[in-house]
Short mmCIF file of C-alpha atoms and ligand atoms in Angstrom, two decimals:
data_model
loop_
_atom_site.label_atom_id
_atom_site.label_comp_id
_atom_site.label_asym_id
_atom_site.label_seq_id
_atom_site.Cartn_x
_atom_site.Cartn_y
_atom_site.Cartn_z
CA MET A 2 53.46 -26.96 -18.32
CA ALA A 3 54.94 -30.05 -16.66
CA PHE A 4 54.77 -33.24 -18.71
CA ASP A 5 52.35 -35.95 -17.70
CA ARG A 6 50.65 -38.74 -19.52
CA SER A 7 47.22 -38.47 -17.89
CA VAL A 8 44.49 -38.17 -20.49
CA LYS A 9 43.53 -34.60 -21.33
CA ILE A 10 40.45 -33.38 -23.18
CA ALA A 11 41.13 -30.53 -25.59
CA PRO A 12 37.88 -29.12 -27.05
CA SER A 13 38.32 -27.70 -30.51
CA ILE A 14 36.80 -24.21 -30.72
CA LEU A 15 36.17 -24.92 -34.40
CA SER A 16 32.81 -26.19 -33.14
CA ALA A 17 32.19 -23.07 -30.95
CA ASP A 18 30.03 -20.05 -31.82
CA PHE A 19 32.43 -17.97 -33.96
CA ALA A 20 30.82 -14.74 -32.79
CA ASN A 21 31.48 -15.53 -29.15
CA PHE A 22 34.91 -17.12 -28.72
CA GLY A 23 35.78 -15.49 -25.38
CA ALA A 24 32.64 -16.75 -23.61
CA GLU A 25 32.96 -20.14 -25.32
CA ILE A 26 36.53 -20.63 -24.10
CA ARG A 27 35.57 -19.64 -20.57
CA ALA A 28 32.57 -22.00 -20.69
CA ILE A 29 34.55 -25.08 -21.76
CA GLU A 30 37.28 -24.37 -19.16
CA ASP A 31 34.69 -23.83 -16.40
CA GLN A 32 33.26 -27.20 -17.39
CA GLY A 33 36.56 -28.98 -17.08
CA ALA A 34 38.49 -28.73 -20.39
CA ASP A 35 42.18 -29.54 -19.85
CA TRP A 36 43.50 -27.76 -22.94
CA VAL A 37 41.92 -25.48 -25.58
CA HIS A 38 42.52 -26.58 -29.20
CA VAL A 39 42.64 -23.81 -31.81
CA ASP A 40 42.39 -24.91 -35.47
CA VAL A 41 44.14 -22.56 -37.87
CA MET A 42 43.29 -23.20 -41.56
CA ASP A 43 44.56 -21.29 -44.59
CA GLY A 44 42.29 -22.33 -47.48
CA HIS A 45 45.36 -23.70 -49.23
CA PHE A 46 46.87 -26.58 -47.21
CA VAL A 47 43.28 -27.47 -46.36
CA PRO A 48 40.16 -26.36 -48.20
CA ASN A 49 38.71 -24.43 -45.25
CA LEU A 50 39.70 -21.05 -43.79
CA THR A 51 39.40 -20.08 -40.14
CA PHE A 52 41.48 -17.42 -38.36
CA GLY A 53 45.01 -16.08 -38.07
CA PRO A 54 47.40 -14.58 -35.50
CA PRO A 55 45.32 -11.53 -34.45
CA ALA A 56 42.32 -13.68 -33.60
CA VAL A 57 44.46 -16.24 -31.77
CA LYS A 58 46.06 -13.39 -29.81
CA ALA A 59 42.58 -12.19 -28.85
CA PHE A 60 41.69 -15.66 -27.55
CA ARG A 61 44.77 -15.78 -25.32
CA PRO A 62 43.54 -13.83 -22.30
CA HIS A 63 40.48 -16.10 -22.09
CA VAL A 64 42.55 -19.28 -21.98
CA LYS A 65 43.67 -20.22 -18.44
CA THR A 66 44.78 -23.73 -19.28
CA VAL A 67 46.90 -24.55 -22.32
CA MET A 68 46.44 -22.94 -25.72
CA ASP A 69 47.09 -25.72 -28.20
CA VAL A 70 47.37 -24.23 -31.73
CA HIS A 71 47.08 -26.60 -34.68
CA LEU A 72 48.36 -25.02 -37.87
CA MET A 73 46.84 -26.41 -41.05
CA ILE A 74 48.77 -23.97 -43.20
CA ALA A 75 51.57 -24.10 -45.75
CA PRO A 76 54.13 -22.62 -45.67
CA VAL A 77 54.56 -22.50 -41.89
CA ASP A 78 57.91 -20.99 -40.94
CA GLN A 79 57.20 -17.38 -41.74
CA TYR A 80 54.25 -17.35 -39.28
CA ILE A 81 55.91 -19.01 -36.30
CA ASP A 82 56.89 -15.80 -34.55
CA ALA A 83 53.35 -14.41 -34.99
CA TYR A 84 51.91 -17.39 -33.16
CA ALA A 85 54.52 -17.11 -30.43
CA ASP A 86 53.52 -13.47 -30.05
CA ALA A 87 49.83 -14.54 -30.06
CA GLY A 88 50.63 -16.65 -27.00
CA ALA A 89 50.47 -20.23 -28.22
CA ASP A 90 51.69 -22.73 -25.62
CA VAL A 91 51.86 -25.63 -28.08
CA LEU A 92 52.32 -24.97 -31.80
CA THR A 93 51.76 -27.90 -34.12
CA ALA A 94 52.69 -28.00 -37.81
CA HIS A 95 51.88 -30.69 -40.36
CA ILE A 96 54.72 -32.84 -41.60
CA GLU A 97 53.06 -32.67 -45.05
CA ALA A 98 53.14 -28.86 -45.11
CA GLY A 99 56.67 -28.57 -46.43
CA PRO A 100 60.06 -30.20 -47.03
CA HIS A 101 61.74 -29.01 -43.84
CA ILE A 102 59.81 -30.19 -40.81
CA HIS A 103 63.04 -30.49 -38.78
CA ARG A 104 63.78 -26.81 -39.38
CA THR A 105 60.16 -25.90 -38.53
CA VAL A 106 60.37 -27.78 -35.20
CA GLN A 107 63.70 -26.07 -34.42
CA ALA A 108 62.10 -22.66 -35.11
CA ILE A 109 59.03 -23.41 -32.92
CA LYS A 110 61.30 -24.41 -30.01
CA ALA A 111 63.55 -21.41 -30.57
CA ALA A 112 60.48 -19.19 -30.33
CA GLY A 113 59.81 -20.61 -26.85
CA MET A 114 56.81 -22.85 -27.55
CA LYS A 115 56.21 -26.59 -27.23
CA ALA A 116 56.47 -28.11 -30.69
CA GLY A 117 53.97 -30.54 -32.20
CA VAL A 118 54.01 -32.43 -35.49
CA ALA A 119 50.73 -33.58 -37.05
CA LEU A 120 50.35 -36.57 -39.35
CA ASN A 121 47.58 -36.87 -41.90
CA PRO A 122 45.88 -40.29 -42.05
CA GLY A 123 48.05 -41.28 -45.06
CA THR A 124 51.37 -40.47 -43.37
CA PRO A 125 53.10 -43.30 -41.54
CA ALA A 126 54.27 -43.26 -37.91
CA GLU A 127 57.89 -43.86 -39.06
CA SER A 128 57.97 -40.39 -40.67
CA VAL A 129 58.56 -38.82 -37.21
CA GLN A 130 61.23 -41.33 -36.12
CA HIS A 131 64.06 -38.76 -36.31
CA LEU A 132 62.09 -36.00 -34.61
CA LEU A 133 61.22 -37.81 -31.40
CA ASP A 134 64.10 -36.30 -29.39
CA MET A 135 63.05 -32.74 -30.23
CA VAL A 136 59.23 -32.70 -30.36
CA ASP A 137 56.79 -32.36 -27.47
CA LEU A 138 53.70 -33.76 -29.19
CA ILE A 139 52.70 -35.90 -32.15
CA CYS A 140 49.18 -35.26 -33.41
CA VAL A 141 47.59 -38.25 -35.16
CA MET A 142 44.84 -37.04 -37.46
CA THR A 143 41.88 -39.39 -37.46
CA VAL A 144 40.11 -37.42 -40.20
CA ASN A 145 41.53 -35.61 -43.22
CA PRO A 146 42.01 -32.11 -41.84
CA GLY A 147 39.79 -29.25 -42.81
CA PHE A 148 36.41 -29.63 -41.14
CA GLY A 149 34.85 -30.58 -37.85
CA GLY A 150 32.24 -33.31 -37.60
CA GLN A 151 33.81 -35.78 -40.06
CA LYS A 152 33.70 -39.55 -39.85
CA PHE A 153 36.46 -41.09 -37.72
CA ILE A 154 39.25 -42.92 -39.56
CA ASP A 155 40.73 -45.65 -37.36
CA MET A 156 44.43 -45.01 -36.68
CA THR A 157 44.76 -47.20 -33.59
CA ASP A 158 47.70 -49.12 -35.09
CA LYS A 159 49.55 -45.88 -35.79
CA VAL A 160 49.01 -44.72 -32.20
CA ARG A 161 50.30 -48.01 -30.88
CA ALA A 162 53.40 -47.82 -33.10
CA LEU A 163 54.10 -44.28 -32.02
CA ARG A 164 53.64 -45.11 -28.37
CA SER A 165 56.27 -47.84 -28.65
CA MET A 166 58.64 -45.57 -30.65
CA ILE A 167 58.34 -42.78 -28.07
CA GLY A 168 59.26 -44.99 -25.11
CA ASP A 169 60.15 -42.89 -22.10
CA ARG A 170 60.51 -39.63 -23.97
CA PRO A 171 58.21 -36.81 -22.75
CA VAL A 172 56.18 -36.69 -25.97
CA HIS A 173 52.38 -36.42 -25.97
CA ILE A 174 50.25 -38.36 -28.46
CA GLU A 175 47.26 -36.29 -29.46
CA ILE A 176 44.27 -37.52 -31.49
CA ASP A 177 42.35 -35.10 -33.67
CA GLY A 178 39.15 -35.94 -35.51
CA GLY A 179 35.98 -37.84 -34.70
CA VAL A 180 36.80 -38.37 -31.02
CA ASP A 181 33.70 -39.34 -29.02
CA PRO A 182 32.80 -41.83 -26.28
CA LYS A 183 32.78 -44.63 -28.87
CA THR A 184 36.18 -43.97 -30.43
CA ALA A 185 38.13 -42.69 -27.36
CA PRO A 186 38.66 -45.93 -25.41
CA LYS A 187 40.76 -47.82 -27.95
CA LEU A 188 42.84 -44.71 -28.66
CA VAL A 189 43.61 -44.23 -24.97
CA GLU A 190 44.35 -47.92 -24.64
CA ALA A 191 46.81 -47.63 -27.55
CA GLY A 192 48.66 -44.78 -25.83
CA ALA A 193 46.98 -41.44 -26.67
CA ASP A 194 46.97 -38.85 -23.91
CA VAL A 195 45.47 -35.72 -25.54
CA LEU A 196 42.01 -36.09 -27.07
CA VAL A 197 40.85 -33.19 -29.28
CA ALA A 198 37.07 -33.12 -29.64
CA GLY A 199 34.96 -30.56 -31.42
CA SER A 200 31.47 -31.76 -32.19
CA ALA A 201 31.39 -34.32 -29.34
CA VAL A 202 32.03 -31.54 -26.75
CA PHE A 203 29.94 -28.71 -28.16
CA LYS A 204 26.88 -30.61 -29.41
CA GLY A 205 23.69 -29.72 -27.60
CA GLY A 206 25.31 -27.00 -25.42
CA SER A 207 25.84 -23.25 -25.61
CA VAL A 208 27.31 -20.49 -23.48
CA ASP A 209 23.81 -20.15 -21.97
CA ASN A 210 23.68 -23.90 -21.31
CA PRO A 211 27.34 -24.79 -20.67
CA VAL A 212 26.56 -27.70 -18.37
CA VAL A 213 26.07 -29.79 -21.49
CA TYR A 214 29.71 -29.17 -22.45
CA GLY A 215 30.68 -30.63 -19.09
CA GLN A 216 28.37 -33.62 -19.53
CA ASN A 217 29.82 -34.27 -22.98
CA MET A 218 33.38 -34.20 -21.65
CA ASP A 219 32.39 -36.43 -18.74
CA ALA A 220 30.93 -38.93 -21.22
CA ILE A 221 34.26 -39.08 -23.09
CA ARG A 222 36.23 -39.43 -19.83
CA LYS A 223 33.92 -42.18 -18.53
CA SER A 224 34.25 -44.08 -21.79
CA PHE A 225 37.95 -44.79 -21.21
CA SER A 226 38.08 -44.89 -17.45
CA ALA A 227 35.33 -47.46 -17.10
C1 DX5 B 6 39.99 -31.01 -38.23
C2 DX5 B 6 40.43 -30.24 -37.01
C3 DX5 B 6 39.87 -30.80 -35.75
C4 DX5 B 6 38.35 -30.76 -35.70
C5 DX5 B 6 37.88 -31.90 -34.86
O1 DX5 B 6 40.60 -30.48 -39.34
O2 DX5 B 6 41.82 -30.25 -36.88
O3 DX5 B 6 40.43 -30.23 -34.60
O4 DX5 B 6 37.84 -29.57 -35.25
O5 DX5 B 6 36.49 -31.88 -34.91
P1 DX5 B 6 35.56 -33.11 -34.58
O6 DX5 B 6 35.90 -33.52 -33.14
O7 DX5 B 6 34.23 -32.58 -34.75
O8 DX5 B 6 35.92 -34.24 -35.54
ZN1 ZN B 7 42.86 -29.71 -34.87
#
């Protein structure tokens, strides 16, 4: 996984058919997804509950690109090895999930994965200042985490601040929540390079009609490359 700052689309399988993950993952990748975003929720850190390590491990053989696992769980550290074993390429933990984010990032790196840190909308850019030499990705939440299909919360200023703090470091800026052709352009302009999108990619399509997934991703790409 060589670092580059080209813009990548990472469909969130939170918006996929939960009875058909393998086919859904293959469909979005066939249609041009750059990464596959996997939302893990624990019903405690966030009000919703999705899936855990055995399910994520079952997704792995279907993912040919990058498996980007977003943990919305607390505590985190005791599960890191299970997600390494499940085959996560990128493992992202929330800074709000516990008092020891530095230790969590160290443990994710030690387990052989790229490490991400996610920031809820209420958490400032400066909170990651002292992590920038050790992380691979900062995820800027543009909704309060827990559900797909929520209204976008504008965090363009935070993205711009992070982009300037990051400088030449090989750190991705990922956006998660409410990304669509309307919201994507200003985020990319501010410095984001990984766009997570759930509803905007999956809406109107299915594994029997996957072309729509491709059209939805193209619409997002066109919005910022125009
Ligand atoms: C929110 C999740 C997101 C979500 C995005 O808690 O982390 O990844 O699925 O969904 P949309 O794109 O529908 O806002
Ligand atoms: Zn997510």
